[in-house]
PDB file of C-alpha atoms in Angstrom:
ATOM      1  CA  MET A 698     -46.508  -8.375 -15.960  1.00 51.00           C
ATOM      2  CA  ASP A 699     -43.157  -8.778 -13.932  1.00 55.00           C
ATOM      3  CA  SER A 700     -41.646 -12.085 -13.969  1.00 55.00           C
ATOM      4  CA  PRO A 701     -41.410 -14.108 -10.786  1.00 54.00           C
ATOM      5  CA  GLU A 702     -37.500 -13.365 -10.961  1.00 55.00           C
ATOM      6  CA  SER A 703     -38.101  -9.479 -11.141  1.00 53.00           C
ATOM      7  CA  ALA A 704     -40.468  -9.371  -8.271  1.00 53.00           C
ATOM      8  CA  SER A 705     -37.617 -11.058  -5.930  1.00 56.00           C
ATOM      9  CA  LEU A 706     -35.027  -8.446  -6.977  1.00 63.00           C
ATOM     10  CA  ASP A 707     -37.105  -5.807  -5.476  1.00 69.00           C
ATOM     11  CA  ILE A 708     -35.044  -4.644  -2.751  1.00 79.00           C
ATOM     12  CA  ASP A 709     -35.758  -2.099  -0.552  1.00 87.00           C
ATOM     13  CA  TYR A 710     -32.208  -0.693  -0.390  1.00 90.00           C
ATOM     14  CA  ARG A 711     -32.956   2.120   2.733  1.00 91.00           C
ATOM     15  CA  LEU A 712     -34.109  -0.900   4.646  1.00 92.00           C
ATOM     16  CA  ALA A 713     -31.246  -3.144   3.789  1.00 93.00           C
ATOM     17  CA  PHE A 714     -28.891  -0.422   4.962  1.00 94.00           C
ATOM     18  CA  ASP A 715     -30.941   0.075   8.270  1.00 94.00           C
ATOM     19  CA  LEU A 716     -30.651  -3.626   9.154  1.00 94.00           C
ATOM     20  CA  ALA A 717     -27.247  -4.643   8.302  1.00 94.00           C
ATOM     21  CA  PRO A 718     -25.867  -6.984  10.378  1.00 95.00           C
ATOM     22  CA  VAL A 719     -22.609  -4.552  10.419  1.00 96.00           C
ATOM     23  CA  GLY A 720     -22.424  -0.923  11.283  1.00 97.00           C
ATOM     24  CA  MET A 721     -22.317   1.328   8.316  1.00 98.00           C
ATOM     25  CA  VAL A 722     -21.735   4.641   7.770  1.00 97.00           C
ATOM     26  CA  LEU A 723     -21.469   7.181   4.646  1.00 97.00           C
ATOM     27  CA  SER A 724     -19.061   9.998   5.047  1.00 96.00           C
ATOM     28  CA  ARG A 725     -18.209  13.026   3.134  1.00 96.00           C
ATOM     29  CA  ASN A 726     -14.793  14.693   3.827  1.00 95.00           C
ATOM     30  CA  ARG A 727     -14.728  12.620   7.221  1.00 95.00           C
ATOM     31  CA  THR A 728     -18.158  13.843   8.436  1.00 97.00           C
ATOM     32  CA  MET A 729     -20.692  11.259   8.901  1.00 97.00           C
ATOM     33  CA  VAL A 730     -23.876  12.146   6.395  1.00 97.00           C
ATOM     34  CA  ASP A 731     -25.971   8.700   7.471  1.00 97.00           C
ATOM     35  CA  CYS A 732     -25.370   5.771   9.067  1.00 97.00           C
ATOM     36  CA  ASN A 733     -27.428   2.691  10.107  1.00 97.00           C
ATOM     37  CA  GLN A 734     -28.954   1.281  13.265  1.00 97.00           C
ATOM     38  CA  ARG A 735     -25.576  -0.674  13.803  1.00 97.00           C
ATOM     39  CA  VAL A 736     -23.406   1.777  14.164  1.00 97.00           C
ATOM     40  CA  CYS A 737     -25.949   3.636  16.467  1.00 97.00           C
ATOM     41  CA  GLU A 738     -25.999   0.302  18.736  1.00 96.00           C
ATOM     42  CA  MET A 739     -22.372   0.133  18.743  1.00 96.00           C
ATOM     43  CA  PHE A 740     -21.399   3.353  19.834  1.00 97.00           C
ATOM     44  CA  GLY A 741     -24.363   4.057  21.970  1.00 96.00           C
ATOM     45  CA  VAL A 742     -26.208   7.122  20.752  1.00 96.00           C
ATOM     46  CA  GLY A 743     -29.225   7.803  18.060  1.00 96.00           C
ATOM     47  CA  ARG A 744     -28.607   8.467  14.382  1.00 96.00           C
ATOM     48  CA  GLU A 745     -29.334  12.601  15.343  1.00 96.00           C
ATOM     49  CA  HIS A 746     -26.130  12.401  17.056  1.00 96.00           C
ATOM     50  CA  LEU A 747     -23.959  11.087  14.776  1.00 97.00           C
ATOM     51  CA  ILE A 748     -25.224  12.868  11.250  1.00 97.00           C
ATOM     52  CA  GLY A 749     -23.213  15.804  10.904  1.00 97.00           C
ATOM     53  CA  GLN A 750     -20.458  15.000  13.124  1.00 97.00           C
ATOM     54  CA  SER A 751     -16.725  14.456  12.617  1.00 97.00           C
ATOM     55  CA  VAL A 752     -15.801  11.022  12.287  1.00 96.00           C
ATOM     56  CA  GLN A 753     -13.376  11.981  14.937  1.00 96.00           C
ATOM     57  CA  LEU A 754     -16.131  11.720  17.779  1.00 96.00           C
ATOM     58  CA  LEU A 755     -15.876   7.734  17.431  1.00 96.00           C
ATOM     59  CA  TYR A 756     -12.142   7.936  18.220  1.00 94.00           C
ATOM     60  CA  PRO A 757     -10.383   7.907  21.725  1.00 89.00           C
ATOM     61  CA  SER A 758      -8.305  10.972  20.710  1.00 89.00           C
ATOM     62  CA  ALA A 759      -8.099  13.683  18.111  1.00 90.00           C
ATOM     63  CA  ASP A 760      -4.243  12.583  17.440  1.00 87.00           C
ATOM     64  CA  GLU A 761      -5.707   9.186  16.559  1.00 87.00           C
ATOM     65  CA  TYR A 762      -8.157  10.465  14.183  1.00 91.00           C
ATOM     66  CA  GLU A 763      -5.263  12.724  12.151  1.00 90.00           C
ATOM     67  CA  ARG A 764      -2.853  10.012  11.979  1.00 85.00           C
ATOM     68  CA  THR A 765      -5.467   7.576  10.957  1.00 88.00           C
ATOM     69  CA  GLY A 766      -6.656   9.728   8.250  1.00 88.00           C
ATOM     70  CA  GLN A 767      -3.046  10.616   7.134  1.00 86.00           C
ATOM     71  CA  ARG A 768      -2.264   6.798   7.153  1.00 84.00           C
ATOM     72  CA  ILE A 769      -4.988   5.748   4.957  1.00 86.00           C
ATOM     73  CA  ALA A 770      -5.303   8.066   2.290  1.00 86.00           C
ATOM     74  CA  PRO A 771      -2.264   6.834   0.287  1.00 86.00           C
ATOM     75  CA  ILE A 772      -3.764   3.566   0.170  1.00 85.00           C
ATOM     76  CA  LEU A 773      -7.556   4.769  -0.289  1.00 84.00           C
ATOM     77  CA  ASN A 774      -5.731   6.553  -3.555  1.00 83.00           C
ATOM     78  CA  ALA A 775      -3.876   3.353  -4.675  1.00 86.00           C
ATOM     79  CA  ASN A 776      -6.687   0.604  -3.811  1.00 85.00           C
ATOM     80  CA  GLY A 777      -9.873   2.474  -3.268  1.00 85.00           C
ATOM     81  CA  VAL A 778     -10.204   0.046  -0.307  1.00 91.00           C
ATOM     82  CA  TYR A 779      -8.631   0.166   2.964  1.00 91.00           C
ATOM     83  CA  ALA A 780      -9.261  -2.182   6.343  1.00 90.00           C
ATOM     84  CA  ASP A 781      -7.889  -2.313   9.624  1.00 88.00           C
ATOM     85  CA  ASP A 782      -8.676  -3.574  13.311  1.00 87.00           C
ATOM     86  CA  ARG A 783      -8.368  -0.313  15.623  1.00 88.00           C
ATOM     87  CA  VAL A 784      -9.471   0.977  19.097  1.00 87.00           C
ATOM     88  CA  MET A 785     -12.596   3.098  18.583  1.00 92.00           C
ATOM     89  CA  LYS A 786     -14.631   4.811  21.639  1.00 94.00           C
ATOM     90  CA  ARG A 787     -18.185   4.424  22.453  1.00 95.00           C
ATOM     91  CA  VAL A 788     -19.947   7.958  22.331  1.00 96.00           C
ATOM     92  CA  GLY A 789     -22.880   7.280  24.809  1.00 93.00           C
ATOM     93  CA  GLY A 790     -25.129   4.914  26.799  1.00 90.00           C
ATOM     94  CA  ARG A 791     -24.336   2.931  29.770  1.00 91.00           C
ATOM     95  CA  LEU A 792     -20.606   2.132  28.361  1.00 90.00           C
ATOM     96  CA  GLN A 793     -19.880   5.653  27.227  1.00 92.00           C
ATOM     97  CA  GLY A 794     -16.371   6.478  26.918  1.00 89.00           C
ATOM     98  CA  GLU A 795     -15.390   2.675  26.533  1.00 89.00           C
ATOM     99  CA  THR A 796     -12.763   2.141  24.063  1.00 88.00           C
ATOM    100  CA  PHE A 797     -13.209  -1.411  22.017  1.00 88.00           C
ATOM    101  CA  TRP A 798     -11.493  -2.976  19.146  1.00 88.00           C
ATOM    102  CA  CYS A 799     -13.271  -2.572  15.975  1.00 93.00           C
ATOM    103  CA  HIS A 800     -12.872  -3.905  12.281  1.00 93.00           C
ATOM    104  CA  VAL A 801     -13.148  -1.002   9.841  1.00 95.00           C
ATOM    105  CA  THR A 802     -13.394  -1.300   6.055  1.00 95.00           C
ATOM    106  CA  GLY A 803     -13.785   1.433   3.869  1.00 94.00           C
ATOM    107  CA  ARG A 804     -14.313   2.443   0.173  1.00 94.00           C
ATOM    108  CA  ALA A 805     -13.745   5.472  -1.486  1.00 92.00           C
ATOM    109  CA  LEU A 806     -15.952   6.926  -3.983  1.00 91.00           C
ATOM    110  CA  ASN A 807     -13.106   8.613  -5.495  1.00 90.00           C
ATOM    111  CA  ARG A 808      -9.335   7.393  -5.357  1.00 87.00           C
ATOM    112  CA  GLU A 809      -7.966  10.960  -6.420  1.00 88.00           C
ATOM    113  CA  ALA A 810      -9.820  12.435  -3.118  1.00 89.00           C
ATOM    114  CA  PRO A 811      -9.921   9.709  -0.978  1.00 87.00           C
ATOM    115  CA  HIS A 812     -11.867  11.494   1.908  1.00 89.00           C
ATOM    116  CA  GLU A 813     -14.132  13.409  -0.126  1.00 93.00           C
ATOM    117  CA  ALA A 814     -16.909  10.696   0.059  1.00 94.00           C
ATOM    118  CA  GLY A 815     -16.549   7.038   1.049  1.00 94.00           C
ATOM    119  CA  ILE A 816     -18.948   4.237   2.882  1.00 96.00           C
ATOM    120  CA  TRP A 817     -17.150   2.491   5.831  1.00 97.00           C
ATOM    121  CA  THR A 818     -18.173  -0.690   7.763  1.00 97.00           C
ATOM    122  CA  PHE A 819     -17.638  -1.162  11.760  1.00 97.00           C
ATOM    123  CA  GLU A 820     -17.876  -4.504  13.405  1.00 96.00           C
ATOM    124  CA  ASP A 821     -17.832  -4.629  17.121  1.00 94.00           C
ATOM    125  CA  LEU A 822     -14.632  -7.086  18.314  1.00 90.00           C
ATOM    126  CA  SER A 823     -15.072  -6.718  21.902  1.00 86.00           C
ATOM    127  CA  ALA A 824     -16.371 -10.009  22.453  1.00 81.00           C
ATOM    128  CA  ARG A 825     -13.492 -11.746  21.535  1.00 78.00           C
ATOM    129  CA  LYS A 826     -10.919  -9.228  21.471  1.00 70.00           C
ATOM    130  CA  PRO A 827     -11.304  -6.903  24.767  1.00 66.00           C
ATOM    131  CA  VAL A 828      -9.173  -4.030  25.572  1.00 68.00           C
ATOM    132  CA  LYS A 829      -7.786  -4.978  29.045  1.00 66.00           C
ATOM    133  CA  ALA A 830      -4.720  -2.935  29.424  1.00 64.00           C
ATOM    134  CA  GLU A 831      -4.640   0.940  29.156  1.00 78.00           C
ATOM    135  CA  LEU A 832      -2.484   1.854  26.109  1.00 78.00           C
ATOM    136  CA  THR A 833      -1.635   5.059  24.383  1.00 79.00           C
ATOM    137  CA  ALA A 834      -2.530   6.278  21.224  1.00 76.00           C
ATOM    138  CA  ARG A 835       0.447   4.757  19.524  1.00 84.00           C
ATOM    139  CA  GLU A 836       0.431   1.676  21.711  1.00 85.00           C
ATOM    140  CA  ARG A 837      -3.048   0.938  20.067  1.00 79.00           C
ATOM    141  CA  GLU A 838      -1.680   1.010  16.564  1.00 84.00           C
ATOM    142  CA  VAL A 839       1.422  -0.819  17.110  1.00 87.00           C
ATOM    143  CA  ALA A 840      -0.771  -3.433  18.755  1.00 84.00           C
ATOM    144  CA  ALA A 841      -3.278  -3.322  15.979  1.00 81.00           C
ATOM    145  CA  HIS A 842      -0.409  -4.046  13.489  1.00 82.00           C
ATOM    146  CA  LEU A 843       1.203  -6.704  15.889  1.00 83.00           C
ATOM    147  CA  MET A 844      -2.023  -8.599  15.667  1.00 78.00           C
ATOM    148  CA  ALA A 845      -2.413  -8.442  11.824  1.00 75.00           C
ATOM    149  CA  GLY A 846       1.007 -10.210  11.890  1.00 79.00           C
ATOM    150  CA  LEU A 847       3.425  -7.318  10.549  1.00 81.00           C
ATOM    151  CA  THR A 848       7.043  -7.426  11.740  1.00 87.00           C
ATOM    152  CA  SER A 849       8.483  -4.202  13.205  1.00 89.00           C
ATOM    153  CA  LYS A 850      10.024  -2.856  10.251  1.00 92.00           C
ATOM    154  CA  GLU A 851       6.885  -3.393   8.217  1.00 88.00           C
ATOM    155  CA  ILE A 852       4.831  -1.438  11.082  1.00 87.00           C
ATOM    156  CA  GLY A 853       7.321   1.265  11.080  1.00 89.00           C
ATOM    157  CA  ARG A 854       6.618   1.897   7.676  1.00 88.00           C
ATOM    158  CA  ALA A 855       2.814   1.730   7.739  1.00 85.00           C
ATOM    159  CA  LEU A 856       3.214   4.286  10.741  1.00 86.00           C
ATOM    160  CA  GLY A 857       6.293   6.123   9.530  1.00 88.00           C
ATOM    161  CA  ILE A 858       8.289   5.646  12.364  1.00 90.00           C
ATOM    162  CA  SER A 859      11.275   3.588  12.721  1.00 91.00           C
ATOM    163  CA  HIS A 860      11.503   0.268  13.726  1.00 88.00           C
ATOM    164  CA  ARG A 861      13.510   0.728  16.318  1.00 91.00           C
ATOM    165  CA  THR A 862      10.817   3.063  17.622  1.00 91.00           C
ATOM    166  CA  VAL A 863       8.473   0.150  16.858  1.00 88.00           C
ATOM    167  CA  GLU A 864      10.626  -1.998  19.324  1.00 88.00           C
ATOM    168  CA  ILE A 865      10.318   0.220  22.052  1.00 87.00           C
ATOM    169  CA  TYR A 866       6.342   0.409  22.040  1.00 88.00           C
ATOM    170  CA  ARG A 867       6.599  -3.598  21.689  1.00 88.00           C
ATOM    171  CA  VAL A 868       8.860  -3.553  24.838  1.00 86.00           C
ATOM    172  CA  LYS A 869       6.229  -1.545  26.682  1.00 87.00           C
ATOM    173  CA  LEU A 870       3.213  -3.448  25.362  1.00 86.00           C
ATOM    174  CA  MET A 871       5.144  -6.524  26.606  1.00 84.00           C
ATOM    175  CA  ARG A 872       5.488  -5.045  30.216  1.00 85.00           C
ATOM    176  CA  LYS A 873       1.624  -4.137  30.464  1.00 83.00           C
ATOM    177  CA  TYR A 874       0.336  -7.510  29.128  1.00 82.00           C
ATOM    178  CA  GLN A 875       3.114  -9.211  31.174  1.00 81.00           C
ATOM    179  CA  ALA A 876       4.007 -11.460  28.173  1.00 83.00           C
ATOM    180  CA  GLY A 877       7.689 -13.250  28.082  1.00 83.00           C
ATOM    181  CA  SER A 878       7.959 -13.058  24.268  1.00 81.00           C
ATOM    182  CA  ALA A 879       6.711 -11.414  21.288  1.00 79.00           C
ATOM    183  CA  ALA A 880       4.652 -14.402  20.235  1.00 79.00           C
ATOM    184  CA  ASP A 881       3.093 -14.354  23.989  1.00 80.00           C
ATOM    185  CA  LEU A 882       2.338 -10.682  23.531  1.00 80.00           C
ATOM    186  CA  VAL A 883       0.349 -11.327  20.250  1.00 77.00           C
ATOM    187  CA  HIS A 884      -1.358 -14.172  21.938  1.00 74.00           C
ATOM    188  CA  ARG A 885      -2.297 -11.937  24.797  1.00 74.00           C
ATOM    189  CA  LEU A 886      -3.416  -8.984  22.732  1.00 75.00           C
ATOM    190  CA  LEU A 887      -5.549 -11.495  20.493  1.00 66.00           C
ATOM    191  CA  ARG A 888      -7.415 -12.673  23.531  1.00 68.00           C
ATOM    192  CA  GLY A 889      -7.741  -9.598  25.290  1.00 59.00           C
TER     193      GLY A 889
END
């Protein structure tokens, strides 16, 4: 007979996955092999439209998809996990094509081949951090790192560009957000 402790440990893991309060995707070679209901709600499409599709579908551009994949691979190799805030794109529904800030966290199941298989979570940040200005892919990347508190040199290293190039993008962001200083820019980015 089962003890009360073991009976309480009987968990339906499929149901837990499907009903998790954050979006979850299982991937293999950057292709979605499973996802939960929250991901479908967040991106505005049913599971049948996501399963078997490249994760590129969720990015604002193919360029951002490629650069993100290149940037995260060494970190996944070293740590097995990766997290950042990035702009993603809604696939369908009434908000189709809308870009939004999303916190993405992932774990590689094999550090030696980080894109081979992984589990990723997605948290929609649009309620507290809307995308207001039209930004280029690189501006979005620089903005995400600025909001994380990185310096121009640290951003340059993370993106594989010079710190002077980061400064150029920072100035462009300041103009777009009508910010008077770097601190004002970060404040405006954080509040949308």
